[in-house]
Amino acid sequence: MAKIVIGYDPGGAYANGVGYLELSDMMQLRGFEHTTCSTSDEALTWLFDEQKINPDDVICAGIDTLMSWTTVGTFRPMDYFLKQEYPDVEKSVFSVNSAYGAMAIQGMVFAHALIQCAPHIQFINETHPKVAYYAQTGRRHDYLARPGHLDSEQVESPETSRKALKKEFNEEGAVRMWKELLQWINQDAGYAIAQTSHITAPIDDHEWDALYSAWFTYHFGFRSSCRDLMKLEEHELLGINLSQDQSSRIKSLRQQFAWHENQSLVQLMENRIIVPCGLEEKVKYLWFPASASDNKEGSA
């Protein structure tokens, strides 16, 4: 019986990347597919109708979305962790209170749909392809890149300033990143299930992010040691960046709920993290077992 690991990258209208890894019943990687869809519904249709995946075979998924929310402050503990661990790419870590709709909403919609239709799904892993790629290789995720410098007259225009901020397809970076990802897939498969020469890269990065999310979830969920950033201990940044007033209010809330029979509510106040209803026991945030310096060039 096949086992399926799904990857999903919600990027907005006509920019939802989706992919999956097919595993044998012995968890051996033996195939993969990926595409771009317009919505989360279309991504689910592609998986279960067009690709004929049996929902009973889905064992986990990696989704580039916010699988939990914070009750205090701007960032979650795991966000602060990534920002401090990888300062060169800290701007890639979005605040829960400032994230775009597709990433924050469509990703959660997709996760809830999977939980409803895939009875044997073991966990859903929150992924962060851009920071993870940097942590793994020491290079920035440059599938898309800023356009060349504009002259001074153009920069004065608000319209050209907006254009200067928009990233464009970087074929050299995209081809390199696909080659790397396919090599990592081949390494875990134990043989060349994907050819890594003469690669034609899609013009946006959503398919890459989706397939990378699937591979990352498979690799660290089943093949390699890892950390789960959902389980950071108190001394590992759960209390980071709180003002004295915030700390006092949290202490007061803990005391109010200490008598409550609902232990999950007490735990919620301790961790400052909310996991949406129905996903409480399913959410993970798998990450490298050591610092970025120990994970360069695909050593994961």
Short mmCIF file of C-alpha atoms in Angstrom, two decimals:
data_model
loop_
_atom_site.label_atom_id
_atom_site.label_comp_id
_atom_site.label_asym_id
_atom_site.label_seq_id
_atom_site.Cartn_x
_atom_site.Cartn_y
_atom_site.Cartn_z
CA MET A 1 0.00 0.00 0.00
CA ALA A 2 1.32 3.45 -0.93
CA LYS A 3 1.86 6.20 1.61
CA ILE A 4 1.59 9.87 0.69
CA VAL A 5 3.29 12.99 2.08
CA ILE A 6 1.68 16.20 0.83
CA GLY A 7 3.28 19.63 0.46
CA TYR A 8 1.33 22.86 0.03
CA ASP A 9 2.33 26.49 -0.49
CA PRO A 10 -0.63 28.94 -0.50
CA GLY A 11 0.46 31.92 -2.56
CA GLY A 12 -2.80 33.58 -3.62
CA ALA A 13 -4.94 33.37 -6.73
CA TYR A 14 -3.40 31.08 -9.37
CA ALA A 15 -0.33 30.75 -7.15
CA ASN A 16 -1.06 27.80 -4.87
CA GLY A 17 1.76 25.31 -5.12
CA VAL A 18 0.94 21.69 -4.29
CA GLY A 19 2.95 18.49 -4.49
CA TYR A 20 3.40 15.11 -2.91
CA LEU A 21 5.85 12.30 -2.33
CA GLU A 22 4.76 8.72 -2.88
CA LEU A 23 6.28 6.18 -0.49
CA SER A 24 6.21 2.41 -0.38
CA ASP A 25 4.67 0.58 2.57
CA MET A 26 8.26 0.43 3.93
CA MET A 27 8.48 4.25 3.75
CA GLN A 28 10.85 4.16 0.77
CA LEU A 29 10.51 7.21 -1.46
CA ARG A 30 9.52 6.11 -4.94
CA GLY A 31 7.87 9.04 -6.74
CA PHE A 32 6.64 12.62 -6.64
CA GLU A 33 4.48 15.13 -8.51
CA HIS A 34 3.80 18.86 -8.25
CA THR A 35 1.72 21.61 -9.87
CA THR A 36 0.30 25.10 -9.39
CA CYS A 37 -3.42 25.68 -8.69
CA SER A 38 -5.67 28.70 -8.30
CA THR A 39 -7.17 27.87 -4.89
CA SER A 40 -6.93 25.39 -2.02
CA ASP A 41 -10.05 23.64 -3.35
CA GLU A 42 -8.39 23.19 -6.73
CA ALA A 43 -5.27 21.84 -5.00
CA LEU A 44 -7.37 19.24 -3.18
CA THR A 45 -9.15 18.35 -6.43
CA TRP A 46 -5.81 17.88 -8.17
CA LEU A 47 -4.58 15.58 -5.40
CA PHE A 48 -7.61 13.37 -4.90
CA ASP A 49 -9.39 13.50 -8.27
CA GLU A 50 -6.75 14.08 -10.92
CA GLN A 51 -3.85 12.26 -9.23
CA LYS A 52 -6.20 9.59 -7.81
CA ILE A 53 -4.60 9.71 -4.37
CA ASN A 54 -6.50 7.66 -1.82
CA PRO A 55 -7.11 9.87 1.26
CA ASP A 56 -6.54 6.78 3.41
CA ASP A 57 -2.91 6.75 2.23
CA VAL A 58 -2.04 10.29 3.38
CA ILE A 59 0.20 10.09 6.46
CA CYS A 60 1.33 13.70 6.88
CA ALA A 61 1.63 17.08 5.18
CA GLY A 62 4.01 20.03 5.17
CA ILE A 63 2.28 23.38 4.74
CA ASP A 64 3.87 26.81 4.45
CA THR A 65 1.33 28.56 6.67
CA LEU A 66 0.73 29.61 10.27
CA MET A 67 -0.41 26.42 11.98
CA SER A 68 -0.66 28.20 15.34
CA TRP A 69 -1.30 31.71 16.59
CA THR A 70 0.07 33.73 19.47
CA THR A 71 -1.98 35.29 22.27
CA VAL A 72 0.71 37.78 23.32
CA GLY A 73 3.01 40.01 21.31
CA THR A 74 3.70 40.26 17.59
CA PHE A 75 5.62 37.06 16.91
CA ARG A 76 5.29 33.52 18.17
CA PRO A 77 8.14 31.90 20.15
CA MET A 78 9.23 29.84 17.12
CA ASP A 79 9.27 32.99 14.99
CA TYR A 80 11.61 34.69 17.44
CA PHE A 81 13.72 31.56 17.40
CA LEU A 82 14.14 31.69 13.61
CA LYS A 83 14.75 35.44 13.59
CA GLN A 84 17.52 35.11 16.17
CA GLU A 85 19.03 31.95 14.72
CA TYR A 86 19.12 33.27 11.14
CA PRO A 87 19.36 37.08 11.24
CA ASP A 88 20.39 37.31 7.57
CA VAL A 89 16.91 36.17 6.51
CA GLU A 90 14.85 37.38 9.46
CA LYS A 91 12.67 39.52 7.18
CA SER A 92 11.30 36.29 5.71
CA VAL A 93 9.68 35.53 9.08
CA PHE A 94 6.26 37.21 9.06
CA SER A 95 4.37 38.40 12.09
CA VAL A 96 1.13 36.56 12.77
CA ASN A 97 -0.51 39.98 12.88
CA SER A 98 0.76 41.10 9.48
CA ALA A 99 0.69 37.99 7.26
CA TYR A 100 -1.08 38.03 3.90
CA GLY A 101 -4.47 36.35 3.63
CA ALA A 102 -3.60 33.48 1.31
CA MET A 103 -0.69 32.27 3.43
CA ALA A 104 -2.56 32.63 6.72
CA ILE A 105 -6.07 31.58 5.67
CA GLN A 106 -5.84 29.26 2.65
CA GLY A 107 -3.11 27.22 4.32
CA MET A 108 -5.30 26.65 7.38
CA VAL A 109 -8.32 25.85 5.20
CA PHE A 110 -6.22 23.25 3.38
CA ALA A 111 -5.01 21.77 6.70
CA HIS A 112 -8.56 21.44 8.05
CA ALA A 113 -9.72 19.80 4.82
CA LEU A 114 -6.93 17.23 5.08
CA ILE A 115 -7.82 16.42 8.68
CA GLN A 116 -11.44 15.88 7.65
CA CYS A 117 -10.78 13.65 4.64
CA ALA A 118 -7.55 11.78 5.54
CA PRO A 119 -8.32 9.54 8.54
CA HIS A 120 -4.78 8.20 8.95
CA ILE A 121 -2.89 11.49 8.80
CA GLN A 122 -0.36 11.51 11.63
CA PHE A 123 0.63 15.16 11.71
CA ILE A 124 0.71 18.43 9.81
CA ASN A 125 4.04 20.18 9.77
CA GLU A 126 4.37 23.94 9.53
CA THR A 127 7.16 24.64 7.05
CA HIS A 128 9.19 27.72 6.22
CA PRO A 129 10.92 26.99 2.89
CA LYS A 130 12.77 30.29 2.59
CA VAL A 131 14.40 30.17 6.02
CA ALA A 132 14.88 26.39 5.87
CA TYR A 133 16.64 26.61 2.51
CA TYR A 134 19.02 29.20 3.93
CA ALA A 135 19.60 27.09 7.05
CA GLN A 136 20.33 24.05 4.90
CA THR A 137 22.57 25.58 2.25
CA GLY A 138 23.84 28.90 3.57
CA ARG A 139 22.35 30.61 0.50
CA ARG A 140 19.29 32.80 0.21
CA HIS A 141 16.17 31.48 -1.46
CA ASP A 142 16.68 33.36 -4.75
CA TYR A 143 14.15 31.68 -7.02
CA LEU A 144 12.77 35.19 -7.43
CA ALA A 145 15.09 38.19 -7.28
CA ARG A 146 14.93 41.95 -7.26
CA PRO A 147 15.24 43.57 -10.72
CA GLY A 148 18.33 45.58 -11.63
CA HIS A 149 18.98 49.04 -10.25
CA LEU A 150 16.75 51.79 -11.59
CA ASP A 151 18.08 55.21 -12.46
CA SER A 152 17.48 58.09 -10.05
CA GLU A 153 14.64 59.64 -12.07
CA GLN A 154 12.68 56.38 -12.05
CA VAL A 155 13.13 55.81 -8.33
CA GLU A 156 11.49 59.15 -7.58
CA SER A 157 8.22 57.82 -9.00
CA PRO A 158 5.97 55.91 -6.54
CA GLU A 159 4.99 53.54 -9.36
CA THR A 160 8.58 52.63 -10.23
CA SER A 161 9.40 52.34 -6.55
CA ARG A 162 6.71 49.68 -6.22
CA LYS A 163 8.08 47.92 -9.29
CA ALA A 164 11.57 48.02 -7.81
CA LEU A 165 10.32 46.13 -4.76
CA LYS A 166 8.63 43.39 -6.79
CA LYS A 167 10.67 40.25 -7.35
CA GLU A 168 11.06 38.68 -10.77
CA PHE A 169 11.85 35.19 -12.01
CA ASN A 170 15.55 34.40 -11.61
CA GLU A 171 16.15 31.47 -13.94
CA GLU A 172 19.69 30.76 -12.75
CA GLY A 173 18.64 30.59 -9.13
CA ALA A 174 15.48 28.63 -9.91
CA VAL A 175 17.29 25.96 -11.93
CA ARG A 176 19.93 25.60 -9.22
CA MET A 177 17.28 25.22 -6.52
CA TRP A 178 15.34 22.58 -8.47
CA LYS A 179 18.56 20.67 -9.08
CA GLU A 180 19.36 20.75 -5.36
CA LEU A 181 15.88 19.66 -4.32
CA LEU A 182 15.80 16.79 -6.80
CA GLN A 183 19.24 15.67 -5.59
CA TRP A 184 17.97 15.60 -1.99
CA ILE A 185 14.96 13.58 -3.11
CA ASN A 186 17.25 11.16 -4.95
CA GLN A 187 19.47 10.82 -1.88
CA ASP A 188 16.53 9.86 0.31
CA ALA A 189 15.20 7.49 -2.35
CA GLY A 190 18.58 5.77 -2.62
CA TYR A 191 18.56 5.98 -6.42
CA ALA A 192 17.84 8.51 -9.16
CA ILE A 193 14.06 8.79 -9.33
CA ALA A 194 14.46 12.32 -10.75
CA GLN A 195 16.77 13.56 -13.47
CA THR A 196 18.74 16.66 -12.47
CA SER A 197 19.94 17.82 -15.88
CA HIS A 198 18.13 19.92 -18.50
CA ILE A 199 15.73 21.32 -15.90
CA THR A 200 12.98 23.70 -16.96
CA ALA A 201 11.89 25.63 -13.88
CA PRO A 202 8.37 27.05 -13.45
CA ILE A 203 8.40 30.86 -13.47
CA ASP A 204 7.16 31.16 -9.87
CA ASP A 205 8.47 29.49 -6.74
CA HIS A 206 5.24 28.02 -5.35
CA GLU A 207 5.69 24.53 -6.77
CA TRP A 208 9.26 24.41 -5.48
CA ASP A 209 8.15 25.56 -2.03
CA ALA A 210 5.37 22.95 -1.99
CA LEU A 211 7.57 20.03 -3.02
CA TYR A 212 10.33 21.19 -0.66
CA SER A 213 7.75 21.29 2.15
CA ALA A 214 6.77 17.69 1.37
CA TRP A 215 10.40 16.54 1.21
CA PHE A 216 11.40 18.46 4.37
CA THR A 217 8.46 16.94 6.26
CA TYR A 218 9.30 13.43 5.07
CA HIS A 219 13.02 13.78 5.74
CA PHE A 220 12.76 15.21 9.25
CA GLY A 221 9.59 13.40 10.15
CA PHE A 222 10.89 9.92 9.34
CA ARG A 223 14.54 9.84 8.32
CA SER A 224 16.54 12.29 10.42
CA SER A 225 16.74 13.61 13.96
CA CYS A 226 15.17 17.02 14.40
CA ARG A 227 13.74 19.56 16.78
CA ASP A 228 10.03 20.38 17.04
CA LEU A 229 9.72 24.14 17.49
CA MET A 230 6.18 23.64 18.79
CA LYS A 231 7.81 22.13 21.87
CA LEU A 232 10.34 24.78 22.76
CA GLU A 233 11.06 24.74 26.47
CA GLU A 234 10.69 27.83 28.64
CA HIS A 235 14.45 28.47 28.50
CA GLU A 236 14.36 28.10 24.71
CA LEU A 237 12.57 31.37 24.01
CA LEU A 238 9.00 30.74 25.18
CA GLY A 239 9.31 33.82 27.37
CA ILE A 240 11.36 35.88 24.95
CA ASN A 241 10.72 39.55 24.15
CA LEU A 242 7.98 40.06 26.72
CA SER A 243 7.80 43.29 28.66
CA GLN A 244 7.52 43.19 32.42
CA ASP A 245 3.87 44.17 32.10
CA GLN A 246 3.17 41.34 29.63
CA SER A 247 4.92 38.83 31.89
CA SER A 248 2.85 40.02 34.85
CA ARG A 249 -0.41 39.69 32.91
CA ILE A 250 0.50 36.17 31.77
CA LYS A 251 1.29 35.21 35.38
CA SER A 252 -2.09 36.56 36.44
CA LEU A 253 -3.92 34.64 33.73
CA ARG A 254 -2.14 31.43 34.68
CA GLN A 255 -3.25 31.86 38.25
CA GLN A 256 -6.85 32.48 37.16
CA PHE A 257 -6.95 29.27 35.16
CA ALA A 258 -4.83 27.12 37.47
CA TRP A 259 -7.96 25.66 39.06
CA HIS A 260 -9.62 24.92 35.72
CA GLU A 261 -10.26 21.29 34.83
CA ASN A 262 -9.42 21.99 31.19
CA GLN A 263 -5.68 21.37 31.30
CA SER A 264 -5.26 22.30 27.63
CA LEU A 265 -6.41 25.82 28.55
CA VAL A 266 -3.78 26.01 31.27
CA GLN A 267 -1.17 24.81 28.80
CA LEU A 268 -2.34 27.43 26.31
CA MET A 269 -1.69 30.19 28.82
CA GLU A 270 1.75 28.77 29.61
CA ASN A 271 2.87 28.64 26.00
CA ARG A 272 1.06 31.70 24.60
CA ILE A 273 0.11 29.55 21.61
CA ILE A 274 -3.32 28.72 20.16
CA VAL A 275 -3.71 25.77 17.82
CA PRO A 276 -7.06 25.85 15.94
CA CYS A 277 -9.78 23.42 16.99
CA GLY A 278 -9.42 19.98 15.44
CA LEU A 279 -5.64 20.25 14.97
CA GLU A 280 -4.52 20.30 18.61
CA GLU A 281 -2.69 16.98 18.56
CA LYS A 282 -1.59 17.11 14.93
CA VAL A 283 0.58 20.22 14.56
CA LYS A 284 4.38 20.04 14.41
CA TYR A 285 7.10 22.50 13.43
CA LEU A 286 10.00 20.24 12.51
CA TRP A 287 13.40 21.88 12.28
CA PHE A 288 17.09 21.05 11.94
CA PRO A 289 18.66 19.35 14.95
CA ALA A 290 21.58 21.80 15.13
CA SER A 291 22.53 25.32 14.10
CA ALA A 292 22.62 26.41 10.46
CA SER A 293 26.39 26.09 10.35
CA ASP A 294 26.07 22.35 10.79
CA ASN A 295 23.54 21.89 7.98
CA LYS A 296 25.14 23.45 4.93
CA GLU A 297 25.06 21.95 1.43
CA GLY A 298 22.34 19.38 1.89
CA SER A 299 23.80 17.64 4.92
CA ALA A 300 20.27 17.30 6.29
#
